[in-house]
GROMACS .gro file of C-alpha atoms in nm:
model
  291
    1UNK     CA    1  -2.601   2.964  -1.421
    2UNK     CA    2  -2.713   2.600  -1.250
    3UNK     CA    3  -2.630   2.482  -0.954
    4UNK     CA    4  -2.368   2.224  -1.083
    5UNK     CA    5  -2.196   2.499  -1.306
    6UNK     CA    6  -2.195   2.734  -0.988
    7UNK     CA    7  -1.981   2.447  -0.829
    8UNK     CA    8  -1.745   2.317  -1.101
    9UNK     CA    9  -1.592   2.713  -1.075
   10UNK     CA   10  -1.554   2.720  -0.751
   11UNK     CA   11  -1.385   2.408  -0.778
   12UNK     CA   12  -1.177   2.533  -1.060
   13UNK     CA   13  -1.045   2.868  -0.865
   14UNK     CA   14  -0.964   2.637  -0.592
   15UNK     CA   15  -0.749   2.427  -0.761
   16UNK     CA   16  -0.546   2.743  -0.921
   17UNK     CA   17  -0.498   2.879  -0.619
   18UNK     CA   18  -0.337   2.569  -0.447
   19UNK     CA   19  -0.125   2.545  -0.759
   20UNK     CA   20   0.237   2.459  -0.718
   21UNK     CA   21   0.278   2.374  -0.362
   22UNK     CA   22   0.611   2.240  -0.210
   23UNK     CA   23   0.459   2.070   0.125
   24UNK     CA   24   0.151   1.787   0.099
   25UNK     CA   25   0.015   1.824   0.403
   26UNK     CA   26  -0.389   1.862   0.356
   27UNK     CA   27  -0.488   2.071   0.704
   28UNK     CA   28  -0.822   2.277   0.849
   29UNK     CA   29  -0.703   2.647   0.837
   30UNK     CA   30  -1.051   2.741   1.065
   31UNK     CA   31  -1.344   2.575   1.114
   32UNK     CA   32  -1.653   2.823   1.247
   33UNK     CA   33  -1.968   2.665   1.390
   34UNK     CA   34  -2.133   2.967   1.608
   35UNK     CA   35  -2.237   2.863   1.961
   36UNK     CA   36  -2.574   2.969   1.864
   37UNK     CA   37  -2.794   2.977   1.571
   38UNK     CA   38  -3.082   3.277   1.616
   39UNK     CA   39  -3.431   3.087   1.565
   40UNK     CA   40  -3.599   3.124   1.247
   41UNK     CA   41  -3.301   3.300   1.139
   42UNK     CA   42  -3.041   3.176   0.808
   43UNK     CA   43  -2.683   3.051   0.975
   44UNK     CA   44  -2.360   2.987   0.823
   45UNK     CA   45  -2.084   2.749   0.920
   46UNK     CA   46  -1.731   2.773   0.798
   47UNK     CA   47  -1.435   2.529   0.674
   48UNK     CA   48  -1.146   2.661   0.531
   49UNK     CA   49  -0.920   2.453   0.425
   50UNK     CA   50  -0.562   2.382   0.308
   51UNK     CA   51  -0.464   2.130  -0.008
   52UNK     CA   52  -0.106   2.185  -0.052
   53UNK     CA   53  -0.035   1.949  -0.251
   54UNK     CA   54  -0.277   1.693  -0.233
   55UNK     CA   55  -0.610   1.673  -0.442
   56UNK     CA   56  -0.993   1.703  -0.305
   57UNK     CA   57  -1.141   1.362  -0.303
   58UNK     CA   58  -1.424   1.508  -0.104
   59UNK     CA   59  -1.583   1.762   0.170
   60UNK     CA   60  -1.856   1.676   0.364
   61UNK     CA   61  -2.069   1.794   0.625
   62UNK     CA   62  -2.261   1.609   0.915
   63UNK     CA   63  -2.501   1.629   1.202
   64UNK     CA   64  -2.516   1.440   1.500
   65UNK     CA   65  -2.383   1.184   1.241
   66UNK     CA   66  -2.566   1.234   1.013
   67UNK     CA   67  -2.443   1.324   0.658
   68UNK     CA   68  -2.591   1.630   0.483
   69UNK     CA   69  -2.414   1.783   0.249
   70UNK     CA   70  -2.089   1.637  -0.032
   71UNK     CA   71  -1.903   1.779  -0.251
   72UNK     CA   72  -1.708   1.528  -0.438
   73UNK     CA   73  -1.533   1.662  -0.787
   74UNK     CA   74  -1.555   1.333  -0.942
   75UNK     CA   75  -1.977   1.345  -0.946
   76UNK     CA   76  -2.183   1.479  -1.151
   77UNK     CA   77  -2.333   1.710  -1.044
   78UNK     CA   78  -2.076   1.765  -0.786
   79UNK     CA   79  -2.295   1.846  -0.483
   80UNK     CA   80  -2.524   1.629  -0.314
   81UNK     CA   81  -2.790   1.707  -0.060
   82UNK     CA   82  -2.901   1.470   0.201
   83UNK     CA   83  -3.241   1.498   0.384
   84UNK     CA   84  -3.137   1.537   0.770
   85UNK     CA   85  -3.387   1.670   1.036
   86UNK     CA   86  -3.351   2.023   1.138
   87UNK     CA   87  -3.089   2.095   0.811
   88UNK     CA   88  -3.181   2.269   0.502
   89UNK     CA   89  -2.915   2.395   0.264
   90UNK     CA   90  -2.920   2.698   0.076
   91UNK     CA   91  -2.707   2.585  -0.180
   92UNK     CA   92  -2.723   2.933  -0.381
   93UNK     CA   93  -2.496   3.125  -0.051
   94UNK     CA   94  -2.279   2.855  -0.023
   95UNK     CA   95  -1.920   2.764  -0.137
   96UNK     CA   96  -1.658   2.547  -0.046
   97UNK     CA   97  -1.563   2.700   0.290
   98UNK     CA   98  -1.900   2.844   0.370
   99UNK     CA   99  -2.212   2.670   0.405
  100UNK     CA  100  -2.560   2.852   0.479
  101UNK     CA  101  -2.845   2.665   0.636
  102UNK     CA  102  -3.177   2.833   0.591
  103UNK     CA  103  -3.419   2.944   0.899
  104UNK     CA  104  -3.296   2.782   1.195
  105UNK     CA  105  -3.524   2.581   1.435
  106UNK     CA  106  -3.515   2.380   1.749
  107UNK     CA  107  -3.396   2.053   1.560
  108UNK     CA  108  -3.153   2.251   1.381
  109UNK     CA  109  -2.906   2.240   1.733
  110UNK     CA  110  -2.673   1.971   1.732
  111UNK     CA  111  -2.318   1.868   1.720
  112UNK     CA  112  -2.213   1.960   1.324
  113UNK     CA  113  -1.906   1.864   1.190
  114UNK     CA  114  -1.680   1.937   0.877
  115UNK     CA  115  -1.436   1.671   0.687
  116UNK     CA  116  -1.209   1.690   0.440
  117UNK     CA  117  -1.037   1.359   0.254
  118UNK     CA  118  -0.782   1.371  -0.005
  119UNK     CA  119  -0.752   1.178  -0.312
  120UNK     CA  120  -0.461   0.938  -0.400
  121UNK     CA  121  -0.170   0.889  -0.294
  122UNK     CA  122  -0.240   1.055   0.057
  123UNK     CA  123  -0.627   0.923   0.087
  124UNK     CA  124  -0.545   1.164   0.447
  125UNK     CA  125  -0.892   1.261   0.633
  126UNK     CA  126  -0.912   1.588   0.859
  127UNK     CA  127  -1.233   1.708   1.043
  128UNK     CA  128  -1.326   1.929   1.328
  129UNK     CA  129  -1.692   1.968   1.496
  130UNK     CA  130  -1.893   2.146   1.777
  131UNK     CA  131  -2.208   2.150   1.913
  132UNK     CA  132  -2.425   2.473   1.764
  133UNK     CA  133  -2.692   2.521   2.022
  134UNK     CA  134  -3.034   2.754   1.935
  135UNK     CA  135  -3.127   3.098   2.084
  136UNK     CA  136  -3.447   3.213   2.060
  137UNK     CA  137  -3.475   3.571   2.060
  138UNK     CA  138  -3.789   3.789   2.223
  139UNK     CA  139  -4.058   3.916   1.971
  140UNK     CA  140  -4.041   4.260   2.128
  141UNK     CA  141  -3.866   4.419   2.441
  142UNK     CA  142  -3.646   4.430   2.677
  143UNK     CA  143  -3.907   4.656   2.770
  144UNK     CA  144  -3.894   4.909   3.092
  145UNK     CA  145  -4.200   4.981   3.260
  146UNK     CA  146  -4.335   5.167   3.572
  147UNK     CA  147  -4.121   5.473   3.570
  148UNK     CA  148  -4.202   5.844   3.547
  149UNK     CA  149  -4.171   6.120   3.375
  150UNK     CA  150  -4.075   6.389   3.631
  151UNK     CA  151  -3.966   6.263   3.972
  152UNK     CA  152  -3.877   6.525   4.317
  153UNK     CA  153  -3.564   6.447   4.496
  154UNK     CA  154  -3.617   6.212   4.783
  155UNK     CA  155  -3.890   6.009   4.568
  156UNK     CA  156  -3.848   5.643   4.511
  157UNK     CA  157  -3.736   5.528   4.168
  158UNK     CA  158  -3.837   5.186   4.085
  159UNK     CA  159  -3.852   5.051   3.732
  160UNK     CA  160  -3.915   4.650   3.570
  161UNK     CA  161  -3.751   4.541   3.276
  162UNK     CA  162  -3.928   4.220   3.123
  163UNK     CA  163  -3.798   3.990   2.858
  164UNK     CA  164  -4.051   3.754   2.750
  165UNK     CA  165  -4.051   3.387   2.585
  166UNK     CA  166  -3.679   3.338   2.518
  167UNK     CA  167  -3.473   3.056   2.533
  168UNK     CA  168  -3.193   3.063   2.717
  169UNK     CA  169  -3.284   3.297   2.967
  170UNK     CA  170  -3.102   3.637   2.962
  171UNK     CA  171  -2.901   3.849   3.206
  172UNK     CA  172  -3.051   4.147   3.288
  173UNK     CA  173  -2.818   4.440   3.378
  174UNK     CA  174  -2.908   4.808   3.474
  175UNK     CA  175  -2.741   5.093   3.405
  176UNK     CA  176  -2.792   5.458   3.513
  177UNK     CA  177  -2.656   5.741   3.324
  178UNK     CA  178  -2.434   5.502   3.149
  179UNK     CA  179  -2.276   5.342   3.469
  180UNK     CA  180  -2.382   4.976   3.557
  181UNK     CA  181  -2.551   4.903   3.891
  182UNK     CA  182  -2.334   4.640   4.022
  183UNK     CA  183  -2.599   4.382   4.185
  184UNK     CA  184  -2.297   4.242   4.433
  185UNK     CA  185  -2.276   4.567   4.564
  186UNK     CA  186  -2.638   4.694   4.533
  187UNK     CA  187  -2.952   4.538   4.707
  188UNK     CA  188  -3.153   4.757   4.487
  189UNK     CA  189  -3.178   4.547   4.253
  190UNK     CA  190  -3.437   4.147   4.239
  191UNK     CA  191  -3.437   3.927   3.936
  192UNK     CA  192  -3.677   3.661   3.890
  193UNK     CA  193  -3.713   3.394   3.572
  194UNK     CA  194  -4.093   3.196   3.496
  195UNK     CA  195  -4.120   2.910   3.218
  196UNK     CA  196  -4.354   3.076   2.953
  197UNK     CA  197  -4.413   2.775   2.772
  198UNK     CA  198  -4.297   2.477   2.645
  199UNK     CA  199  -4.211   2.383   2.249
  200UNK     CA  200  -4.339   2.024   2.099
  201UNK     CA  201  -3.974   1.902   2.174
  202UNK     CA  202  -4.012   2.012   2.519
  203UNK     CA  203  -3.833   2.332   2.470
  204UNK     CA  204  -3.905   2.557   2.807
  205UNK     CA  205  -3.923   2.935   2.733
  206UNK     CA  206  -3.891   3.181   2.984
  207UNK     CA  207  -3.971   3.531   3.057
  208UNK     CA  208  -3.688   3.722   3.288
  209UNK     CA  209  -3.768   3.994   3.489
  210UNK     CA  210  -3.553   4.285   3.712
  211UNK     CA  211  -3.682   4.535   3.912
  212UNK     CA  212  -3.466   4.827   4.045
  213UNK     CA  213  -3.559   5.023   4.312
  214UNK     CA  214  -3.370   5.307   4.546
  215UNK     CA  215  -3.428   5.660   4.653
  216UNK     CA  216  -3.328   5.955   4.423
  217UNK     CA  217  -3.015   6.192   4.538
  218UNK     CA  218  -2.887   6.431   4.319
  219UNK     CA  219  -2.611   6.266   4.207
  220UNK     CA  220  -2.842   5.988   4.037
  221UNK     CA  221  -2.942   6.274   3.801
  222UNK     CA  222  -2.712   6.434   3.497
  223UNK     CA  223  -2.835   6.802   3.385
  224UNK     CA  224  -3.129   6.750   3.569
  225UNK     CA  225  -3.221   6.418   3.382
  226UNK     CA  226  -3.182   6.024   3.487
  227UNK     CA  227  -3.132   5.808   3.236
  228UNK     CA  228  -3.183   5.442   3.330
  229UNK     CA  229  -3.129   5.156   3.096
  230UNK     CA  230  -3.156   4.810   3.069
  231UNK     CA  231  -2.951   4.558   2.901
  232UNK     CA  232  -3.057   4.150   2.814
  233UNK     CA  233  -2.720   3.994   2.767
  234UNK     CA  234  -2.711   3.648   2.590
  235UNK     CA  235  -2.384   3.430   2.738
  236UNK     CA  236  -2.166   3.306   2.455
  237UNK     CA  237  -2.317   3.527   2.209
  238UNK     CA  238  -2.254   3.910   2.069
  239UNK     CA  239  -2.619   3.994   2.142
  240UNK     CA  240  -2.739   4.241   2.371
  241UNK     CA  241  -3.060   4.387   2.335
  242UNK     CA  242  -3.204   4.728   2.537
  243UNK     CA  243  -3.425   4.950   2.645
  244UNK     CA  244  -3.379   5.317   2.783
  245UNK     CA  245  -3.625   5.548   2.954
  246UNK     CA  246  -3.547   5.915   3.044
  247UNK     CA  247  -3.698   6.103   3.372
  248UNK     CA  248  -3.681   6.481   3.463
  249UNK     CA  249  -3.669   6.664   3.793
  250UNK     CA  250  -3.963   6.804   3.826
  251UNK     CA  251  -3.975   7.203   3.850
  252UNK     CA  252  -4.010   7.420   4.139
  253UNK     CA  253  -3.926   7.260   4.478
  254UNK     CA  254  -3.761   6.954   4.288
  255UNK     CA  255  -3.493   7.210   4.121
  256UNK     CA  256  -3.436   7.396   4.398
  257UNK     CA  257  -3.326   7.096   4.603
  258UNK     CA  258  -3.159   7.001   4.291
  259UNK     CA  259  -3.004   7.286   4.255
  260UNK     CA  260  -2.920   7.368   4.637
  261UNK     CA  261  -2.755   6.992   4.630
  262UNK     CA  262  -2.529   7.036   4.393
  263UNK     CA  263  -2.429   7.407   4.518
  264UNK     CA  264  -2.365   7.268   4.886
  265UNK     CA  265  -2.110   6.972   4.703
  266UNK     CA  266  -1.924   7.217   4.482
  267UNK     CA  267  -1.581   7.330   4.566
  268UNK     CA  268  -1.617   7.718   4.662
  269UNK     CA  269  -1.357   7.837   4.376
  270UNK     CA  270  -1.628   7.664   4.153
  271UNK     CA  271  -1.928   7.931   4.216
  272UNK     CA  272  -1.985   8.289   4.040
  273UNK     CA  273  -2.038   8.310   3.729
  274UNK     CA  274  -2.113   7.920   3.737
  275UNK     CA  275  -2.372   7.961   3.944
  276UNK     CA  276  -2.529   8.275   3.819
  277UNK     CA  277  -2.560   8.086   3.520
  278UNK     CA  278  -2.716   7.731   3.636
  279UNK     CA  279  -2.982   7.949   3.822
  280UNK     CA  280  -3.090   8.141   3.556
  281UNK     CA  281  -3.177   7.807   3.370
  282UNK     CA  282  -3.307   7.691   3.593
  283UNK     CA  283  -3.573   7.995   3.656
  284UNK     CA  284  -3.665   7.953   3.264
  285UNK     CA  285  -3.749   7.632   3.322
  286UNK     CA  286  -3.960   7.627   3.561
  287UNK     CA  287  -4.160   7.860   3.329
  288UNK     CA  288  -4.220   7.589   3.053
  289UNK     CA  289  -4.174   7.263   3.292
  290UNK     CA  290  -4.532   7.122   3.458
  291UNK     CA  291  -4.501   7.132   3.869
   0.00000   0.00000   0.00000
């Protein structure tokens, strides 16, 4: 099927399915230009719309302006593409209400916005827009370096989680065993951001980095492991990306202060057979664990 056949059905189905109406009152149901569009990555923006009784005279898309992209029912073909910098249509995942712009870059961001007119006798025009911004994502990472293995209680734990080359910069958050180190109430915690180069456009990447750092008790561990974790939150967006390392106790005198910790912060009624047991794991262990 061509590209102008693709189009004349889609135009067809919409017409049936705005067939009778009782109210003219041609309207934008939802109009969805993301915040961000992921570098190098396809994007879509949305336009529904609502006829009633009117007819299409024509939809049309613009940036910064700019027009890119008409349907009008009357042409033929249908659909025309104009050249704008930063836009490229893939016509063959689009449709009326959703539009798909191939492989984003850093002229793609700009403010992008969607109109509507009617035909006679209403000749009404609607349109919304919104700036659509770009986010470039890291190659690799978060990544969490300088961490342990095994670890004796009392040691220090410090650990660096690096993000490089993104644009915006990200937040960094910790978490250990699941639970989030709340920097406010922490001073365990520095985060620093660098520019890591600039694009032709003047584009500054950065690379983000946070350090955490504090002395292990037992409670920091869970079954004799710490799990710490780091998180790269992008504002505005519903992408987080991680990293998560796993560390040990280390047998021998590190279990038995482990072990003795967690005894001497146990309610009484909570010892026997509890205890019995935890100790006898913990004796095979320190048969197949490394001092």
């Amino acid at each position: 099927m061509d590209s102008a056949a693709h189009w004349r059905i889609i135009w067809t189905l919409l017409l049936l399915s705005n067939f009778p109406r009782l109210i003219s009152s041609l309207k934008l149901t939802a109009t969805i230009i993301p915040y961000y569009a992921i570098l190098s990555r396809p994007v879509v923006l949305h336009c529904n719309f609502s006829l009633e009784n009117d007819s299409l005279y024509a939809l049309k898309w613009y940036k910064d302006g700019h027009e890119f992209f008409r349907f009008k029912p009357s042409d033929d073909p249908p659909v025309t593409i104009f050249p704008v910098a930063g836009v490229s249509v893939n016509t063959n995942n689009s449709d009326l209400t959703s539009l798909e712009l191939d492989r984003a870059t850093l002229l793609t961001r700009g403010t992008y916005r969607c109109e509507i007119s009617a035909d006679a006798p209403s000749f009404q025009t609607v349109y919304e827009e919104q700036y659509m911004r770009i986010l470039a994502l890291p190659v690799t990472g978060p990544s969490i370096t300088g961490t342990l293995p095994w670890y004796n209680l009392g040691d220090n734990f410090s650990a660096t989680c690096t993000v490089e080359k993104t644009f915006p910069s990200p937040q960094l958050t910790w978490f250990i065993n699941d639970i989030q180190i709340d920097s406010n109430l922490c001073e365990c915690m520095v985060s620093q951001t660098s520019e890591a180069g600039k694009a032709i456009d003047g584009t500054t990447f950065y690379t983000s980095k946070s350090q955490v750092k504090f002395q292990l008790e037992a409670h920091y561990f869970r079954d004799g492991s710490l799990t710490a974790e780091c998180r790269a939150i992008f504002p505005k967006s519903n992408i987080t990306l991680q990293d998560t390392i796993q560390s040990n106790i280390k047998a021998g005198l590190g279990l038995r202060h482990y072990a003795a910790d967690l005894f001497s912060n146990s309610p009484k009624t909570q010892l026997g057979r509890y205890n019995v047991i935890i100790l006898t794991s913990l004796s095979i262990a320190n048969k197949f664990i490394p001092h």
